[in-house]
Short mmCIF file of C-alpha atoms and ligand atoms in Angstrom, two decimals:
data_model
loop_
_atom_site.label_atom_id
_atom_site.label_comp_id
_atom_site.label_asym_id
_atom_site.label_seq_id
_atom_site.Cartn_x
_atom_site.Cartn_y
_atom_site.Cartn_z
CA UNK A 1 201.88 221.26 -17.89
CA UNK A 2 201.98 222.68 -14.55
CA UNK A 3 200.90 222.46 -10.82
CA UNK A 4 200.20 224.53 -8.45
CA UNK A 5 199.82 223.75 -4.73
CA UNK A 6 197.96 226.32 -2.25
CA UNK A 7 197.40 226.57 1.32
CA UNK A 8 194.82 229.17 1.99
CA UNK A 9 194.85 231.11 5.46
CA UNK A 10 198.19 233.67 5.26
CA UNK A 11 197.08 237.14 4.65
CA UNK A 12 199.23 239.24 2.03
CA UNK A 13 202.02 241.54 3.13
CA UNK A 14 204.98 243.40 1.53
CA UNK A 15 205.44 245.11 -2.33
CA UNK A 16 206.19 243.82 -5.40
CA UNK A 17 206.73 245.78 -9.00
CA UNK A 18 204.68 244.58 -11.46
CA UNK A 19 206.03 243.16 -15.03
CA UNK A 20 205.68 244.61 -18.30
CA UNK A 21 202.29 244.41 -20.16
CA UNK A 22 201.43 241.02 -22.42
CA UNK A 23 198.67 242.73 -24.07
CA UNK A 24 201.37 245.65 -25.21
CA UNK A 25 204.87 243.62 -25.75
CA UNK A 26 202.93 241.46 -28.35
CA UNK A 27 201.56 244.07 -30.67
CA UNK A 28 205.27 245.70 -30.01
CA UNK A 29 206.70 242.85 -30.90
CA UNK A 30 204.32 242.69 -34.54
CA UNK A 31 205.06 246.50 -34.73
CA UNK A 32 208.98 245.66 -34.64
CA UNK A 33 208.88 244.66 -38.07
CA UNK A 34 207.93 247.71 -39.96
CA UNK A 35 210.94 248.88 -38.42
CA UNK A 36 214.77 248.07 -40.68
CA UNK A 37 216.79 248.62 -37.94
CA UNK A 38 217.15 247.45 -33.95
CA UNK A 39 213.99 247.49 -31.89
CA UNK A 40 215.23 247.18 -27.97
CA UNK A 41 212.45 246.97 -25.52
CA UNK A 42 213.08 247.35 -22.43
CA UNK A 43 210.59 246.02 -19.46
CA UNK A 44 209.95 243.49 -21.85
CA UNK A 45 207.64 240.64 -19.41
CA UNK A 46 209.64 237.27 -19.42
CA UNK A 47 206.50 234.51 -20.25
CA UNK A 48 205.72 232.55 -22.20
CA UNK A 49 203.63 234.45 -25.03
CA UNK A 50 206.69 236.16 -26.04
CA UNK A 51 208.91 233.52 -26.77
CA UNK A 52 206.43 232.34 -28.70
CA UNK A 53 205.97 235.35 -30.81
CA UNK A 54 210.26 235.46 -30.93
CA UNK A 55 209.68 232.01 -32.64
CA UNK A 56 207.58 233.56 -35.09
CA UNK A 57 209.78 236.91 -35.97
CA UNK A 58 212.72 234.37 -36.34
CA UNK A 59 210.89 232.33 -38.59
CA UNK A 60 210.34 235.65 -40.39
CA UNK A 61 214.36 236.47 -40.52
CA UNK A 62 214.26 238.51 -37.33
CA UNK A 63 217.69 238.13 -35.27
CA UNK A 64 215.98 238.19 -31.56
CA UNK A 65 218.19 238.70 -28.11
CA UNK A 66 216.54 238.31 -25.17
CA UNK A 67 217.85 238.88 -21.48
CA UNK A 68 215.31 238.53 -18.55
CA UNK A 69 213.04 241.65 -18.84
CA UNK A 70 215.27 243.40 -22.35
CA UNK A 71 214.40 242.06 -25.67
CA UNK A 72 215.81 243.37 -28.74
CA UNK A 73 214.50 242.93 -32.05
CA UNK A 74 217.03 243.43 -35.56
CA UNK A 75 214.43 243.17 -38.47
CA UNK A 76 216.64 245.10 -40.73
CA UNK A 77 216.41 241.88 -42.98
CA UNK A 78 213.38 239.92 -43.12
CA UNK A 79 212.58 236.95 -45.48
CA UNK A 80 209.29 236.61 -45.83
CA UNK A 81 207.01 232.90 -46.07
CA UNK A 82 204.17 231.17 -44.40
CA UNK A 83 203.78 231.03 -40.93
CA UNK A 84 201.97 228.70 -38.72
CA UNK A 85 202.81 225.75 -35.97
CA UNK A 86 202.43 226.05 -32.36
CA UNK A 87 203.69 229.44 -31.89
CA UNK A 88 200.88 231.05 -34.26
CA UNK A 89 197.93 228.39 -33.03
CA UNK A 90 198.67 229.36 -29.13
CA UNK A 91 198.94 233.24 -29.54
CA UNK A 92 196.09 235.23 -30.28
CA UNK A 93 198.00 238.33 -31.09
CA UNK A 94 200.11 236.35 -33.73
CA UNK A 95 197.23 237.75 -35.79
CA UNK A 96 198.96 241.21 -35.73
CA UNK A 97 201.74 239.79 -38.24
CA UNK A 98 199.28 240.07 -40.80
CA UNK A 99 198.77 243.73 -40.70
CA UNK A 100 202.85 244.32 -39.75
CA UNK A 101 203.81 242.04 -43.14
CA UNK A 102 201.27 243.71 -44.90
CA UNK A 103 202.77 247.25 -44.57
CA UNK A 104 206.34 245.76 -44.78
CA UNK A 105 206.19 243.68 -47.93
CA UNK A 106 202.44 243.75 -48.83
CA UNK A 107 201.69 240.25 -48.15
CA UNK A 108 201.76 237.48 -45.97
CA UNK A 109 200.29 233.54 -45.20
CA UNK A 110 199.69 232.73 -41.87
CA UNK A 111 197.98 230.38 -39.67
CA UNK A 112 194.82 231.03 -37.99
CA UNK A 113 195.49 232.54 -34.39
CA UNK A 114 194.88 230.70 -30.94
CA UNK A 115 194.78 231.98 -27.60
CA UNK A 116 192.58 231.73 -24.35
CA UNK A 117 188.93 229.39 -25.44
CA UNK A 118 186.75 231.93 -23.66
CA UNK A 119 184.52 232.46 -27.03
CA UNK A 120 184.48 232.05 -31.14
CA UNK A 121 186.90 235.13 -31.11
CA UNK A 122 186.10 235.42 -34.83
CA UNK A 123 188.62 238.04 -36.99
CA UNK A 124 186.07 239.47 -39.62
CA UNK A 125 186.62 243.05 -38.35
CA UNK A 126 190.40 242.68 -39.00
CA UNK A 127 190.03 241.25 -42.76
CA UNK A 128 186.97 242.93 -43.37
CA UNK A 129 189.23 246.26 -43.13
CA UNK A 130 191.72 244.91 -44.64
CA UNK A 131 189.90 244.60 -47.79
CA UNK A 132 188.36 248.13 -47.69
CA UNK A 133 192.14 249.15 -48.32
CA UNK A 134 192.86 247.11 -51.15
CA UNK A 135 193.81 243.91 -50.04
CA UNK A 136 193.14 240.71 -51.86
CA UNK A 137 192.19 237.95 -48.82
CA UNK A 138 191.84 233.88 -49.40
CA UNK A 139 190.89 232.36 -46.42
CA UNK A 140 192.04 228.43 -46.11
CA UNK A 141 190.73 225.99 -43.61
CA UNK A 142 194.10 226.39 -41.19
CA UNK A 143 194.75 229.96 -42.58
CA UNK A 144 194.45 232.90 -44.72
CA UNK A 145 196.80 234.60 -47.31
CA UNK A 146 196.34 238.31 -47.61
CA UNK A 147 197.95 240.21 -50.50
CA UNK A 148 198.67 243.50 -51.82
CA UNK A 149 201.19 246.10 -53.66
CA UNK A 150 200.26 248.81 -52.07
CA UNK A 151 197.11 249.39 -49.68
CA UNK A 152 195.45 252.39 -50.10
CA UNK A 153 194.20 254.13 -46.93
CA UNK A 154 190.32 254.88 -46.12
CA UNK A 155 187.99 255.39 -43.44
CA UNK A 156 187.20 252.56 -41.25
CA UNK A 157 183.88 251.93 -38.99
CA UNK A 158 184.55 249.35 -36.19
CA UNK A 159 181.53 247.84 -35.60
CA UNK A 160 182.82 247.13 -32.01
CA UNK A 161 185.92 248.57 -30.40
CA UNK A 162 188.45 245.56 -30.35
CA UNK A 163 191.60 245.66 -29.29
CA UNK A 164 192.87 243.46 -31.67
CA UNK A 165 191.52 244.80 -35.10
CA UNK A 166 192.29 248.42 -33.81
CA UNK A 167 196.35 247.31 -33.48
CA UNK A 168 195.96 245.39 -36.69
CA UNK A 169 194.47 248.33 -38.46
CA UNK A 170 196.96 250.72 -37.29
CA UNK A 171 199.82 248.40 -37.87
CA UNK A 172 198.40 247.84 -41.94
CA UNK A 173 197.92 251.30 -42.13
CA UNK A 174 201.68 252.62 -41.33
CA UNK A 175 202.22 251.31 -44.98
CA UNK A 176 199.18 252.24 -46.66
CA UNK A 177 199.24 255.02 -49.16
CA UNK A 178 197.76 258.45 -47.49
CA UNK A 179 195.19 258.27 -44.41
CA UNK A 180 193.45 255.90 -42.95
CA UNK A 181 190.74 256.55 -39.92
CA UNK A 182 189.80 254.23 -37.78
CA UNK A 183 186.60 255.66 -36.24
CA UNK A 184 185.06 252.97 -33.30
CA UNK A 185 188.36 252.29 -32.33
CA UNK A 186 189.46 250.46 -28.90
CA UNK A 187 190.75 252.66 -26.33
CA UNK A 188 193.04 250.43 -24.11
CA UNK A 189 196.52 251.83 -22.73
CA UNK A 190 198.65 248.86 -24.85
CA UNK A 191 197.15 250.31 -27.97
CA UNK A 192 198.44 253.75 -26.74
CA UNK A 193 201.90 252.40 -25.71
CA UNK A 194 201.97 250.48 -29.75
CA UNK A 195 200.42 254.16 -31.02
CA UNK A 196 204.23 255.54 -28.43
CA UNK A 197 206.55 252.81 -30.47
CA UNK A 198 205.02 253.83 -33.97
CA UNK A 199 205.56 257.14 -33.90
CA UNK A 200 209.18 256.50 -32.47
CA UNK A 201 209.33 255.00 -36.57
CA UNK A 202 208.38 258.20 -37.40
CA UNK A 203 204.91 257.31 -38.30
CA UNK A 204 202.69 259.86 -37.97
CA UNK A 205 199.61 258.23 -35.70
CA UNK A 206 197.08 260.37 -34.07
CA UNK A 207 194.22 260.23 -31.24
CA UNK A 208 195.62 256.73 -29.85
CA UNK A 209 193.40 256.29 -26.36
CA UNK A 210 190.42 257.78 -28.09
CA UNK A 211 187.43 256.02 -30.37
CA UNK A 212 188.65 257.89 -33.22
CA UNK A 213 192.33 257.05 -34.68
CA UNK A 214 194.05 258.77 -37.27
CA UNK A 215 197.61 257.42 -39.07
CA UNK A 216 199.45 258.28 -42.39
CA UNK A 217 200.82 255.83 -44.07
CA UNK A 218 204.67 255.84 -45.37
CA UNK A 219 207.23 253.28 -47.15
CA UNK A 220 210.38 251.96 -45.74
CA UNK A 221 210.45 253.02 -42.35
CA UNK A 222 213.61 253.17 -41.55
CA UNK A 223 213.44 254.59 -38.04
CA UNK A 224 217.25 253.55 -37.43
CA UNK A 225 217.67 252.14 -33.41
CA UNK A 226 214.93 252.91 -30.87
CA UNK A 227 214.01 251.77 -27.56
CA UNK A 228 210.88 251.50 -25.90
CA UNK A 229 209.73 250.62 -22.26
CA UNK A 230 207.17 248.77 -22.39
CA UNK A 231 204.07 249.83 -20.05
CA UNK A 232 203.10 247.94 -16.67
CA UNK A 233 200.84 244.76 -17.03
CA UNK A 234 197.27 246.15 -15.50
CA UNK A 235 195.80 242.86 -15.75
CA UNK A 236 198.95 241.37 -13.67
CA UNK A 237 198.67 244.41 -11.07
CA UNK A 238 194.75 243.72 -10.73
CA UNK A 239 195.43 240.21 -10.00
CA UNK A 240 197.91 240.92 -7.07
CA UNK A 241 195.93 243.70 -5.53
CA UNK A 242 192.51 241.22 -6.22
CA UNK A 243 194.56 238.77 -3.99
CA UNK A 244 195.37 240.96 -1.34
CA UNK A 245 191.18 241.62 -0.84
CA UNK A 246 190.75 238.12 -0.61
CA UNK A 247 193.47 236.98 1.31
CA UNK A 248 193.34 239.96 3.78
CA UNK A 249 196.19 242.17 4.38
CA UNK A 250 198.00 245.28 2.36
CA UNK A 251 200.25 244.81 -0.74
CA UNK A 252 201.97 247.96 -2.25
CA UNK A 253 202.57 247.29 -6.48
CA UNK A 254 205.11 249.57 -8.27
CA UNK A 255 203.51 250.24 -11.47
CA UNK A 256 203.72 253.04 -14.54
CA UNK A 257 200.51 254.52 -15.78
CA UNK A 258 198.53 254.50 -12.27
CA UNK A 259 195.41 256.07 -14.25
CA UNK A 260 195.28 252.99 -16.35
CA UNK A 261 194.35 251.27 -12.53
CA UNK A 262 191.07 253.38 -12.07
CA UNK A 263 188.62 251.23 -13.40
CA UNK A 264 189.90 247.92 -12.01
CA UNK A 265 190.39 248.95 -7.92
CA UNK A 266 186.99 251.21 -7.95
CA UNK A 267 185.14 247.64 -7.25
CA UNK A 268 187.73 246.94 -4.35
CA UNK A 269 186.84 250.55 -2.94
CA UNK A 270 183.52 249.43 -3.14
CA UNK A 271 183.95 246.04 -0.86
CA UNK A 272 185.57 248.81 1.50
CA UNK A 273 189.55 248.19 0.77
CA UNK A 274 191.39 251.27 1.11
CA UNK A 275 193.36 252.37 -1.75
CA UNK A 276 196.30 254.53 -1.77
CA UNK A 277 198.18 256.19 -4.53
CA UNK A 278 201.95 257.20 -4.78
CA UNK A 279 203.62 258.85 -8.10
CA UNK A 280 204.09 255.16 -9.37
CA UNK A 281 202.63 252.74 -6.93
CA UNK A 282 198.91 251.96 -5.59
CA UNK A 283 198.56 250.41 -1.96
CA UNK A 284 195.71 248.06 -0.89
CA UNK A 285 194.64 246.91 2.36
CA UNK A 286 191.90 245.52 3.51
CA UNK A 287 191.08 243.85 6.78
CA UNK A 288 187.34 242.77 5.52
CA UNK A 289 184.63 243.16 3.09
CA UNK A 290 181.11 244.40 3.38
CA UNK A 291 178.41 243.46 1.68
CA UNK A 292 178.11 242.32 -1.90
CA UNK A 293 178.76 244.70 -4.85
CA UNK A 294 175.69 245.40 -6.43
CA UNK A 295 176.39 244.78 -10.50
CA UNK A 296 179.16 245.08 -11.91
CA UNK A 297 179.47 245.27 -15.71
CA UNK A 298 182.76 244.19 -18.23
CA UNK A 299 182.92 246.61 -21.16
CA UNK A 300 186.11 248.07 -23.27
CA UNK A 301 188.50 250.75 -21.75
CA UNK A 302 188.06 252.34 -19.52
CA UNK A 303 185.32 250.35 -18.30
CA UNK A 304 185.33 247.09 -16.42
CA UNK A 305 187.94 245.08 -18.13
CA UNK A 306 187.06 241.52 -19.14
CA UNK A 307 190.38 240.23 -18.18
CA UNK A 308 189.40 241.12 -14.53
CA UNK A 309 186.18 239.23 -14.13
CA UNK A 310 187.30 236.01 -13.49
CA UNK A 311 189.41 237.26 -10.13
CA UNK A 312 186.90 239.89 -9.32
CA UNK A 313 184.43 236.41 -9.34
CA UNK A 314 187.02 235.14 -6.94
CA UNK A 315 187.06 237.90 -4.78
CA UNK A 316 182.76 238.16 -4.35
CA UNK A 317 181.97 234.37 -3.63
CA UNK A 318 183.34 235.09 0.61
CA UNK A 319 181.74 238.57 0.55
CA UNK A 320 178.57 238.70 2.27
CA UNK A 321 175.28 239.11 0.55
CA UNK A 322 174.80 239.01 -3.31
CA UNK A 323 176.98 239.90 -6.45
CA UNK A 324 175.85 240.17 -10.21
CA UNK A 325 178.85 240.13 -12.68
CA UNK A 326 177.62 240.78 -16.49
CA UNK A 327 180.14 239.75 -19.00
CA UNK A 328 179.64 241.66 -22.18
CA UNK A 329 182.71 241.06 -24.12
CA UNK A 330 183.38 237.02 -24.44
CA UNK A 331 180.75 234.74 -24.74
CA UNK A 332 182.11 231.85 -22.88
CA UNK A 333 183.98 233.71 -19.58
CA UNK A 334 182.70 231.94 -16.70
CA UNK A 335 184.49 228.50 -16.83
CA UNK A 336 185.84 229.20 -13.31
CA UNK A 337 182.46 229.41 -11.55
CA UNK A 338 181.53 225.36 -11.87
CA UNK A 339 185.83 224.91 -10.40
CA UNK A 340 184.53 227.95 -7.58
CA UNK A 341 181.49 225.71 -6.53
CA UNK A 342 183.84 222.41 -5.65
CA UNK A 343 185.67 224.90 -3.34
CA UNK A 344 182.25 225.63 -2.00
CA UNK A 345 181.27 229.49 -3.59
CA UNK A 346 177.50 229.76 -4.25
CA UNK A 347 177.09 231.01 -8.01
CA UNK A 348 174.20 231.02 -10.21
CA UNK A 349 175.32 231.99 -14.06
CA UNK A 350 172.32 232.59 -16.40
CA UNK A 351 173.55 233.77 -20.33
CA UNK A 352 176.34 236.41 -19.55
CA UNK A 353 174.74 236.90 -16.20
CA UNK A 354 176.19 235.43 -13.04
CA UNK A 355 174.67 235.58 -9.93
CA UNK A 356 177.07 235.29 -6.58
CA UNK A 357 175.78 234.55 -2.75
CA UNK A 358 178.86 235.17 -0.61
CA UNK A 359 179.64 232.34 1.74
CA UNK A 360 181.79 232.63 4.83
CA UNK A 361 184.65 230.55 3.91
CA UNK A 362 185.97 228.54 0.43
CA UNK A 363 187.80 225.14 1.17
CA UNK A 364 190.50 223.63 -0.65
CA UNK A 365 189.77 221.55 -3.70
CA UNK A 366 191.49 220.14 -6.60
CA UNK A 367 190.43 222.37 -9.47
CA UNK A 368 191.38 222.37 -13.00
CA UNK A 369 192.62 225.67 -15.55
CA UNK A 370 190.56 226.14 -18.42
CA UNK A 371 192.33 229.63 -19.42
CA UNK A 372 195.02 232.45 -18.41
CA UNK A 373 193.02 235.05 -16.10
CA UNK A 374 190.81 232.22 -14.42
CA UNK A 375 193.99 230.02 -13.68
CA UNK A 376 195.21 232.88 -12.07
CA UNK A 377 191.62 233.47 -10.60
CA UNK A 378 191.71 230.10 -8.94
CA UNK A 379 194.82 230.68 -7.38
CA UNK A 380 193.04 233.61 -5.54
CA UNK A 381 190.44 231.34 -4.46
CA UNK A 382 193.46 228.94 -3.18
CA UNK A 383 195.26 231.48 -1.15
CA UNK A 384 191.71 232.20 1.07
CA UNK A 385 190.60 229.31 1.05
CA UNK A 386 190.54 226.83 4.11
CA UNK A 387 193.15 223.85 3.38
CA UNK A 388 195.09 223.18 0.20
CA UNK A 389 194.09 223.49 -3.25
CA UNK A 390 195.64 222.07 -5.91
CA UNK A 391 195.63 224.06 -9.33
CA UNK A 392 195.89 221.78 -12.32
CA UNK A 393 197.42 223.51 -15.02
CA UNK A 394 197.55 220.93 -17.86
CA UNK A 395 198.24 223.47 -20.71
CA UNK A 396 200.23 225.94 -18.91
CA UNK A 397 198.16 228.67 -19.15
CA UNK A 398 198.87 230.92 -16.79
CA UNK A 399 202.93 231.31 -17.06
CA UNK A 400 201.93 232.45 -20.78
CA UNK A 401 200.84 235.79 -19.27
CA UNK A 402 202.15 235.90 -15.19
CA UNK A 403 205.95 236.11 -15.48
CA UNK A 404 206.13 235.05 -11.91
CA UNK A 405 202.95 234.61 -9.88
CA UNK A 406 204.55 231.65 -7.56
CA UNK A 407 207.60 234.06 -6.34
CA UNK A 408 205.66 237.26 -6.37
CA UNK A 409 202.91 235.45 -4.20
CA UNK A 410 205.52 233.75 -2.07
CA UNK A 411 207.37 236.81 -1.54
CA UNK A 412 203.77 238.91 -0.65
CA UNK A 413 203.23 235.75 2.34
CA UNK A 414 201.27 233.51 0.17
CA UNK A 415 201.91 229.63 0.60
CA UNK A 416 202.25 228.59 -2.54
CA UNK A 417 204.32 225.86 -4.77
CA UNK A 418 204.48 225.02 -8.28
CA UNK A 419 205.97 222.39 -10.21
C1 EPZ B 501 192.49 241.37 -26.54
O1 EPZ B 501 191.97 240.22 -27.21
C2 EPZ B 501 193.30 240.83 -25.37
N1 EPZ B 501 194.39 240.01 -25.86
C3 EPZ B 501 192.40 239.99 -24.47
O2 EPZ B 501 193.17 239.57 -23.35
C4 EPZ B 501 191.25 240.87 -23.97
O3 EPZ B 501 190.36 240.08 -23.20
C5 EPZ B 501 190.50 241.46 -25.17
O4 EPZ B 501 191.42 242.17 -26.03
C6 EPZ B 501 189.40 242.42 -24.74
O5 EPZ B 501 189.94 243.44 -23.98
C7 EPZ B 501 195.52 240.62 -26.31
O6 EPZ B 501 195.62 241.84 -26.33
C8 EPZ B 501 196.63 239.73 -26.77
P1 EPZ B 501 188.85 241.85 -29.03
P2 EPZ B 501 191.26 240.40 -28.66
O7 EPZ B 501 189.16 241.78 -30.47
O8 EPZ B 501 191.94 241.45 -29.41
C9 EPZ B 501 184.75 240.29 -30.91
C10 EPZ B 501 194.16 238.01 -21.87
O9 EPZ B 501 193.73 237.24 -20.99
N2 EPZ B 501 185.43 240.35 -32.22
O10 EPZ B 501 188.84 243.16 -28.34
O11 EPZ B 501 191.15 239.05 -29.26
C11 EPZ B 501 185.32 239.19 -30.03
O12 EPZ B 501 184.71 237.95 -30.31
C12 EPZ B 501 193.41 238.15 -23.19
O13 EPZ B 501 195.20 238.70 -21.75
C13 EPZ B 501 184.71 240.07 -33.38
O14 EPZ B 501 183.51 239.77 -33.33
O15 EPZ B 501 189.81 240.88 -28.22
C14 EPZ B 501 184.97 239.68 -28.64
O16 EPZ B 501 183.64 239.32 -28.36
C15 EPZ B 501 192.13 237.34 -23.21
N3 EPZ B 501 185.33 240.11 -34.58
C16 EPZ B 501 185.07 241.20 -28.77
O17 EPZ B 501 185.02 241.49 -30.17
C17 EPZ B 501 186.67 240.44 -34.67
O18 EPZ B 501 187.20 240.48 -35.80
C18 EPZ B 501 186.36 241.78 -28.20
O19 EPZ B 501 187.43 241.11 -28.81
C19 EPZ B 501 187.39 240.72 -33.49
C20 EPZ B 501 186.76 240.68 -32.26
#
């Protein structure tokens, strides 16, 4: 439960460095247990999401330490059994156990995986591969139990490129017997950075950040201490420099992997914000907006990431003329718009199709969180909008991803509280 208080009207000044990824640390975190030895990551984001998945290692026989942004994993000895609770139901990615336990010990029970309600976010493309290599699946009402000596690797069509059943894949495959291909594969940098960490095992993983993955499977990786940094949090960056259009002003981010950036500040060079680039930080200001964007469309890496859609939506409804935002990847991605209207935005959604008339000027509102990147979202809509708005968090939502959005606003010339 959490509460955020806004007042809109203070343009955004200064830089901030931007935490470690979410979507990487968690399939790091799964990928730690192939590993019978230490796993230190460094740059390791401090929210919520990952203590939850620390729950779930420990409850696996992991011995976790973690200080601020360094977590290190010891799953030299794990003891394997049925995992579930609040941990698995909140955390999408707790899915990823499955394919880590899989290679590790060749079996595993766990609960059915949670996360943000922004569609059915069905699994059938992770067990449905699972079964092409050998493994023996019984789905229960609150989970599944997935079984097998030894998997045998095999050539794998994604029907669509998700992230998920990619890093699941890959993570099975490390102890399958010979090669598996995943062809269709996702493309995202945290699936490169989890590809980085894997072959650190010694695993021999091939043609991560293309559609067409190769690995080779081996037993008993016993890849001894390594460390890892974990990449920058795109999603996290977007968000700030999203703000900073908004709100008005110029924000400098510190960030790794600037060419992971492309695809989410083209729309802001667009509006007309100027971008800058440094060897490992991107600038934005921008003093005002011109007309609306045209279309713009979410697909998989490197396209138009879904994650982004929610604050690009509250970037578009004070820019004059009209927007069209298509989401392509989650059915059920616009709750924001109907908490965007109170504040006064004009938006018209249709199917996956939303429709945005700029207006001048939001006003504050008391609006309500209905998942991670539109919390977030609606705090952008707070901090340029006229008055206060109150953000009601009620299931804490956005700390599970933004290790510190109140201080790193606050510290950029945002007004904003939180309790
Ligand atoms: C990951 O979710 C991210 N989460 C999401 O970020 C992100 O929005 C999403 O990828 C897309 O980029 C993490 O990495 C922890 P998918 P994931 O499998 O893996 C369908 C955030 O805010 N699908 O790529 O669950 C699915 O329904 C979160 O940080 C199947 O049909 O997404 C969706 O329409 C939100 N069957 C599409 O594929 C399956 O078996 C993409 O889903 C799997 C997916």
């Amino acid at each position: 439960m959490a509460v955020y208080y806004v007042e809109g009207g203070n343009c955004l000044f200064g830089e901030c460095e931007i935490q470690g990824s979410k979507n990487a640390v968690l399939p790091l975190m799964a990928a730690a247990l192939l590993n019978e030895g230490y796993t230190v990551l460094h740059n390791c984001p401090n929210i919520k999401d990952v203590h939850y998945m620390s729950d779930i290692l420990c409850d696996l026989g992991c011995k976790i330490w973690h200080d601020k942004n360094l977590l290190i994993i010891d799953a030299t000895e794990i003891s394997p059994g049925a995992i579930g609770g609040e941990s698995v139901s909140n955390v999408r990615a707790s899915i990823l156990i499955a394919g880590a336990m899989l290679s590790r010990v060749g079996h595993v029970m766990i609960g059915l995986p949670g996360g943000c309600r922004i569609g059915e976010r069905p699994t059938d493309f992770h067990f449905d591969a699972f079964e092409k290599m050998g493994v023996s699946i019984i789905h229960y009402e609150d989970g599944v139990e997935c079984e097998c000596d030894r998997m045998k690797g095999c050539e794998i069509n994604l029907p669509f490129p998700s992230v998920g059943a990619t890093e699941n894949i890959i993570l099975a495959a490390t102890g399958a017997e010979g090669i598996t291909i995943i062809n269709g594969a996702a493309r995202e940098p945290e699936i490169v950075d989890l590809c980085l960490l894997l072959q650190q095992f010694g695993i021999l993983v091939e043609g991560a950040g293309t559609s067409r993955i190769t690995i080779k499977g081996s037993k008993g990786l016993t890849g001894g201490d390594v460390a890892h940094s974990v990449i920058s949090d795109r999603i996290v960056a977007g968000t700030y420099a999203y703000a900073a259009a908004a709100a008005k002003g110029c924000i400098t981010c510190k960030i790794n992997n600037l060419p992971m950036m492309e695809s989410i500040l083209n729309p802001l060079s667009l509006l007309g914000c100027k971008i800058e680039y440094g060897n490992d930080y991107f600038k934005v200001t921008c003093h005002e907006m011109h007309n609306g964007l045209g279309s713009i469309v979410t697909a998989p890496y490197p396209g138009f990431p879904t994650d982004m859609q929610s604050q690009l939506m509250s970037v578009l409804v004070t820019v004059p003329g009209k927007s069209v935002i298509e989401e392509n990847i989650f059915e059920k991605r616009y709750h924001i718009a109907g908490e965007l209207a109170k504040m006064g935005a004009c938006i018209h959604i249709k199917n996956d199709i939303a429709v945005i008339e700029g207006v001048d000027c939001l006003h504050g509102e008391n609006v309500r969180v209905c998942d991670l990147r539109g919390g977030a979202a609606l705090i952008i809509a707070g901090l340029c909008a006229k008055g206060a708005t109150v953000v009601d968090d009620a299931f804490g939502y956005i700390d599970r991803g933004y290790e510190n959005i109140v201080g790193d606003f606050t510290r950029l010339g945002g007004c904003i509280q939180y309790e």
